[in-house]
Every structure is written in structure tokens, then in C-alpha cells.
Coordinates of C-alpha atoms in Angstrom, one line a residue:
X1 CA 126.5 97.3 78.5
X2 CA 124.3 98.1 75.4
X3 CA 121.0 99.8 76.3
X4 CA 118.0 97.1 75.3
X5 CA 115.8 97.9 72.7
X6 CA 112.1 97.9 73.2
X7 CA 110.2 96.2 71.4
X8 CA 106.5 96.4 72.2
X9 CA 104.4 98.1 75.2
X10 CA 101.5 96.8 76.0
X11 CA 99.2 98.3 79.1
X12 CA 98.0 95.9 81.6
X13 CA 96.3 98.4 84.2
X14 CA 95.5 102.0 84.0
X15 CA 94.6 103.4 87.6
X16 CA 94.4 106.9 89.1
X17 CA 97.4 106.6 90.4
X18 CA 99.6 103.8 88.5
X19 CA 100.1 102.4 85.1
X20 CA 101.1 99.0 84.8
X21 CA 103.0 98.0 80.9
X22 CA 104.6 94.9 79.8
X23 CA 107.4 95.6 78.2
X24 CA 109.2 93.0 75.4
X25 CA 112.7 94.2 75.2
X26 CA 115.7 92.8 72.7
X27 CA 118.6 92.3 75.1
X28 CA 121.5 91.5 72.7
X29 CA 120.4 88.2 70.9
X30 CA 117.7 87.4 72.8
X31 CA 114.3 89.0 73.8
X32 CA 112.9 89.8 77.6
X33 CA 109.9 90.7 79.3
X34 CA 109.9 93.8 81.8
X35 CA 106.7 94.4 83.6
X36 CA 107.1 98.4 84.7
X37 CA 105.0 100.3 86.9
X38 CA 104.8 104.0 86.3
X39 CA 104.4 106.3 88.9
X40 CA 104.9 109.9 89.6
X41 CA 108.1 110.9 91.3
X42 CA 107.7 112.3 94.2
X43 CA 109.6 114.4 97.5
X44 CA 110.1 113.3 101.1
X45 CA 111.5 115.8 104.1
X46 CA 113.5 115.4 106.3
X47 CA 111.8 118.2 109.1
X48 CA 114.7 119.2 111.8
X49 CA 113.9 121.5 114.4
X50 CA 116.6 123.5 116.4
X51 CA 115.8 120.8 119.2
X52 CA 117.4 118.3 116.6
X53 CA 113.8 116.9 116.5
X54 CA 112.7 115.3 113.4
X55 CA 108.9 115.1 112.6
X56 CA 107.8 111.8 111.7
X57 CA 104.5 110.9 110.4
X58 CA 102.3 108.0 111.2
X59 CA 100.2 106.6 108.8
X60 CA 98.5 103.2 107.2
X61 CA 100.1 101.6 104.2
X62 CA 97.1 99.1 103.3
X63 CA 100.2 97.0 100.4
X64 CA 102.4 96.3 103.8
X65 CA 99.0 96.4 106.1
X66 CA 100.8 98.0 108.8
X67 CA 100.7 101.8 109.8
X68 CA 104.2 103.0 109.4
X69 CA 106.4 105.8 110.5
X70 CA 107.6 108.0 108.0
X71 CA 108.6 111.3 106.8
X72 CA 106.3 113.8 105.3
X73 CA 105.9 113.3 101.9
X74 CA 104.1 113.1 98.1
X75 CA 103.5 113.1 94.7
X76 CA 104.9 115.7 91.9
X77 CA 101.9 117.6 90.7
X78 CA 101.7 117.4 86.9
X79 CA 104.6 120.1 86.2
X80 CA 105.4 120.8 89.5
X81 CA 109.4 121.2 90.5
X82 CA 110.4 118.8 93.3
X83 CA 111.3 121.7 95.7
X84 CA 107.6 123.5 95.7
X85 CA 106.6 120.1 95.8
X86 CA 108.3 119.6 99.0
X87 CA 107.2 123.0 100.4
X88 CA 103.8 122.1 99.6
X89 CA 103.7 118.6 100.9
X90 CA 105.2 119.3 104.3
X91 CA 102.8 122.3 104.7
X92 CA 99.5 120.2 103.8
X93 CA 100.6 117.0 105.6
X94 CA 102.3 118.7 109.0
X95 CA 101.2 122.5 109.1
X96 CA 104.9 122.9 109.0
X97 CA 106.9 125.3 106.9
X98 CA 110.8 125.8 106.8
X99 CA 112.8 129.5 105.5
X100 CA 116.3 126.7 104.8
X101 CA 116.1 124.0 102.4
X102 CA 119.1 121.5 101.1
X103 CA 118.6 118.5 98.5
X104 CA 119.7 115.7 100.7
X105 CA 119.7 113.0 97.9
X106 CA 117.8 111.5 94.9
X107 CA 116.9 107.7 94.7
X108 CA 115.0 105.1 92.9
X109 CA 113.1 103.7 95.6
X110 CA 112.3 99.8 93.6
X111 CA 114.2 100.3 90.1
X112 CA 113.4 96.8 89.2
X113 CA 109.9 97.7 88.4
X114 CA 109.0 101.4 88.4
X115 CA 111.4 104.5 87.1
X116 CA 110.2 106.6 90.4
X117 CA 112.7 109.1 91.4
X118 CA 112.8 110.7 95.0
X119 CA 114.2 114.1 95.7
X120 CA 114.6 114.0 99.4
X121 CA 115.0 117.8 101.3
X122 CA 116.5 118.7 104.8
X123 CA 114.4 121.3 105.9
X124 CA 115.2 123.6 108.9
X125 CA 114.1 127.1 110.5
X126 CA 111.0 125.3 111.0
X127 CA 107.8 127.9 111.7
X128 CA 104.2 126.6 111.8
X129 CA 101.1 127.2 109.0
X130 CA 98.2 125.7 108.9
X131 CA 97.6 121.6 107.7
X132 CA 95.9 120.5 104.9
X133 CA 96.4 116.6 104.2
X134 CA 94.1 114.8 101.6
X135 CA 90.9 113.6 102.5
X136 CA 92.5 110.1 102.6
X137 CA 95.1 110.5 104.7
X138 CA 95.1 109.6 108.5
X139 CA 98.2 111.2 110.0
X140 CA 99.5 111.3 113.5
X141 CA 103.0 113.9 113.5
X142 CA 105.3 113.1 116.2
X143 CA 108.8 114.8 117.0
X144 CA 111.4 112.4 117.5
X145 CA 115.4 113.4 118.2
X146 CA 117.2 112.5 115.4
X147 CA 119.3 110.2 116.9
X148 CA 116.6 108.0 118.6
X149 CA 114.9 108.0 114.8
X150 CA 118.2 106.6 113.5
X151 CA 118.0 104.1 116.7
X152 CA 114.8 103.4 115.3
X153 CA 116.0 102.9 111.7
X154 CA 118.9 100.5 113.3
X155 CA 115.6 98.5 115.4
X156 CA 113.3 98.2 112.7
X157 CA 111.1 100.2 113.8
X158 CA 111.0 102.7 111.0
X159 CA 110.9 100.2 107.6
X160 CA 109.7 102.7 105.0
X161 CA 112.7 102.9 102.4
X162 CA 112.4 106.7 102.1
X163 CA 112.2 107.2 105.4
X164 CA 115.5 105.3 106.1
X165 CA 117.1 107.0 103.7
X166 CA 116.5 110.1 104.4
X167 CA 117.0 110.2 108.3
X168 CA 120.4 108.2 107.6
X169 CA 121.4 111.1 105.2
X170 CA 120.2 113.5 107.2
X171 CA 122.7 111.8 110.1
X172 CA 125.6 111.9 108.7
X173 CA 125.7 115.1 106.8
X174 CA 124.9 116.6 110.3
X175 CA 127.5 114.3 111.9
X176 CA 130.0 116.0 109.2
X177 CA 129.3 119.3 109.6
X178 CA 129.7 119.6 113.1
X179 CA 127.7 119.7 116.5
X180 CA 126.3 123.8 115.4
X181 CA 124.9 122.0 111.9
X182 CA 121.5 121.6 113.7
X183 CA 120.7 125.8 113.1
X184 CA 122.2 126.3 109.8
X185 CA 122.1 125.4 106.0
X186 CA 121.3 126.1 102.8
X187 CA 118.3 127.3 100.4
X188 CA 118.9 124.9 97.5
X189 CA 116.1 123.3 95.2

């Protein structure tokens, strides 16, 4: 399949945060209309203490208007590499810091209309620091064992996409490596 050729960009919407283009596109004989979204990529973590806890964060999505459980989590700063993005995210959000790190997975959380990509992290060796979230964030942190947070992946109680992801990755990696997994791992960026 040939790669479309674009055409013309035209911005829609310029915010703080997003970017919204129409995109016309030639797509073999015929043209097409993309409307893309940019955004910043961003981490998520997947925080496992030697308990086999996860910590899960609580918070308001005003799009969904429902307060969702998720996994620690942010934007890239401008230049930033996605593992000291992670560091930094879980540390402001959760006052929690890790010494073992492993990618879990990358994803494109909506491809359809934004080019987002996701580096989500296993962190482990958990120690504490202190929190610093954004002014806008409203966070309540609560340690769930991993298997009841899959449960609540399976019972829809946890719906954010990254989230799901990541706690199902984080599953069944463990699941393969063994019932010691939970105290191991890897520093990888």
C-alpha cells in the first residue's frame, strides 16, 4: 500500500495543549480529508510494589465526564526522553520513585486521528520522594494487587486505554517469568 501524499494543511485549532489540521491527502486516484490532532507523546507506569501492588491513580477526565482510574502518567517535555519522562511523572504525580525500570510496550492510543505514541514502563524497587502534581490535577493514589486491577480491567471498572494496556502487559510478562518476577527486572529506557 502506497503512502498518500499530502496535499494541503490547513490548522483548524491551535490550543495549549493540541493542534487540530485538516489534512487533503491524494490516495491513489482520488483525494481525502484527514482531520489529525497533534499531541505530545507521552509515558504511563506501571508502579509494582514487592506486595504485587500496583498504584493506580484516581482522577477527572472532564471529555468522558467521569473520574477514572489510571496509571500515573504524562506528557514528553519538549526534548525530554520517554524514560526521564517516566521518572519524573511518577515522582510528581505519586511521590513514588523506582531503582528498576523495563519498557513494557509502545502504542498509539487513537491512530485514526492523532500520531500520539505511548512508551509504557514497569517500574519496581519502589522507595518514596516527595509529590509534586500540577496545579490542575486532583489525584487520589491507591494500591491495588495486580490481579484484582486486571479483575477490574476484565469488569469495566478501569476504561482508560493506557491503563488497560499497561496492567494487561504488565500481567502477563509477570505471569511468564515466573511467581519470583514480582522483585526483579531490568533498568532499560
Amino acid at each position: 500500500m502506497d503512502t498518500p501524499e499530502l496535499l494541503d494543511r490547513t490548522v483548524v485549532y491551535a490550543g495549549d495543549i493540541i493542534t487540530v489540521h485538516r489534512d487533503t491527502l491524494r490516495q491513489g486516484d482520488r483525494q481525502v480529508v484527514r482531520e489529525v490532532v497533534d499531541h505530545a507523546d507521552s509515558v504511563a507506569v506501571v508502579a509494582l510494589d514487592e506486595r504485587g501492588r500496583v498504584l493506580l491513580v484516581r482522577q477527572y477526565r472532564h471529555p468522558v465526564g467521569d473520574t477514572l482510574w489510571e496509571l500515573p502518567a504524562g506528557l514528553l517535555d519538549d526534548g525530554e526522553e520517554p524514560f526521564d519522562a517516566a521518572k519524573r511523572e511518577l515522582a510528581e504525580e505519586t511521590g513514588v520513585t523506582a531503582g528498576r525500570w523495563e519498557r513494557l510496550l509502545d502504542l498509539h492510543p487513537s491512530p485514526g486521528m492523532t500520531g500520539e505514541r505511548v512508551r509504557v514502563y514497569l517500574a519496581r524497587q519502589l522507595g518514596e520522594t516527595s509529590a509534586d502534581p500540577d496545579d490542575d490535577e486532583d489525584l487520589r493514589l491507591r494500591w491495588v494487587p495486580l490481579e484484582e486491577a486486571v479483575a477490574w480491567v476484565r469488569d469495566g471498572t478501569v476504561t482508560n486505554g493506557l491503563a488497560v494496556a499497561g496492567l494487561l502487559a504488565a500481567a502477563g510478562l509477570l505471569a511468564a517469568a515466573g511467581p519470583l518476577a514480582t522483585a526483579g527486572g531490568e533498568d532499560r529506557g
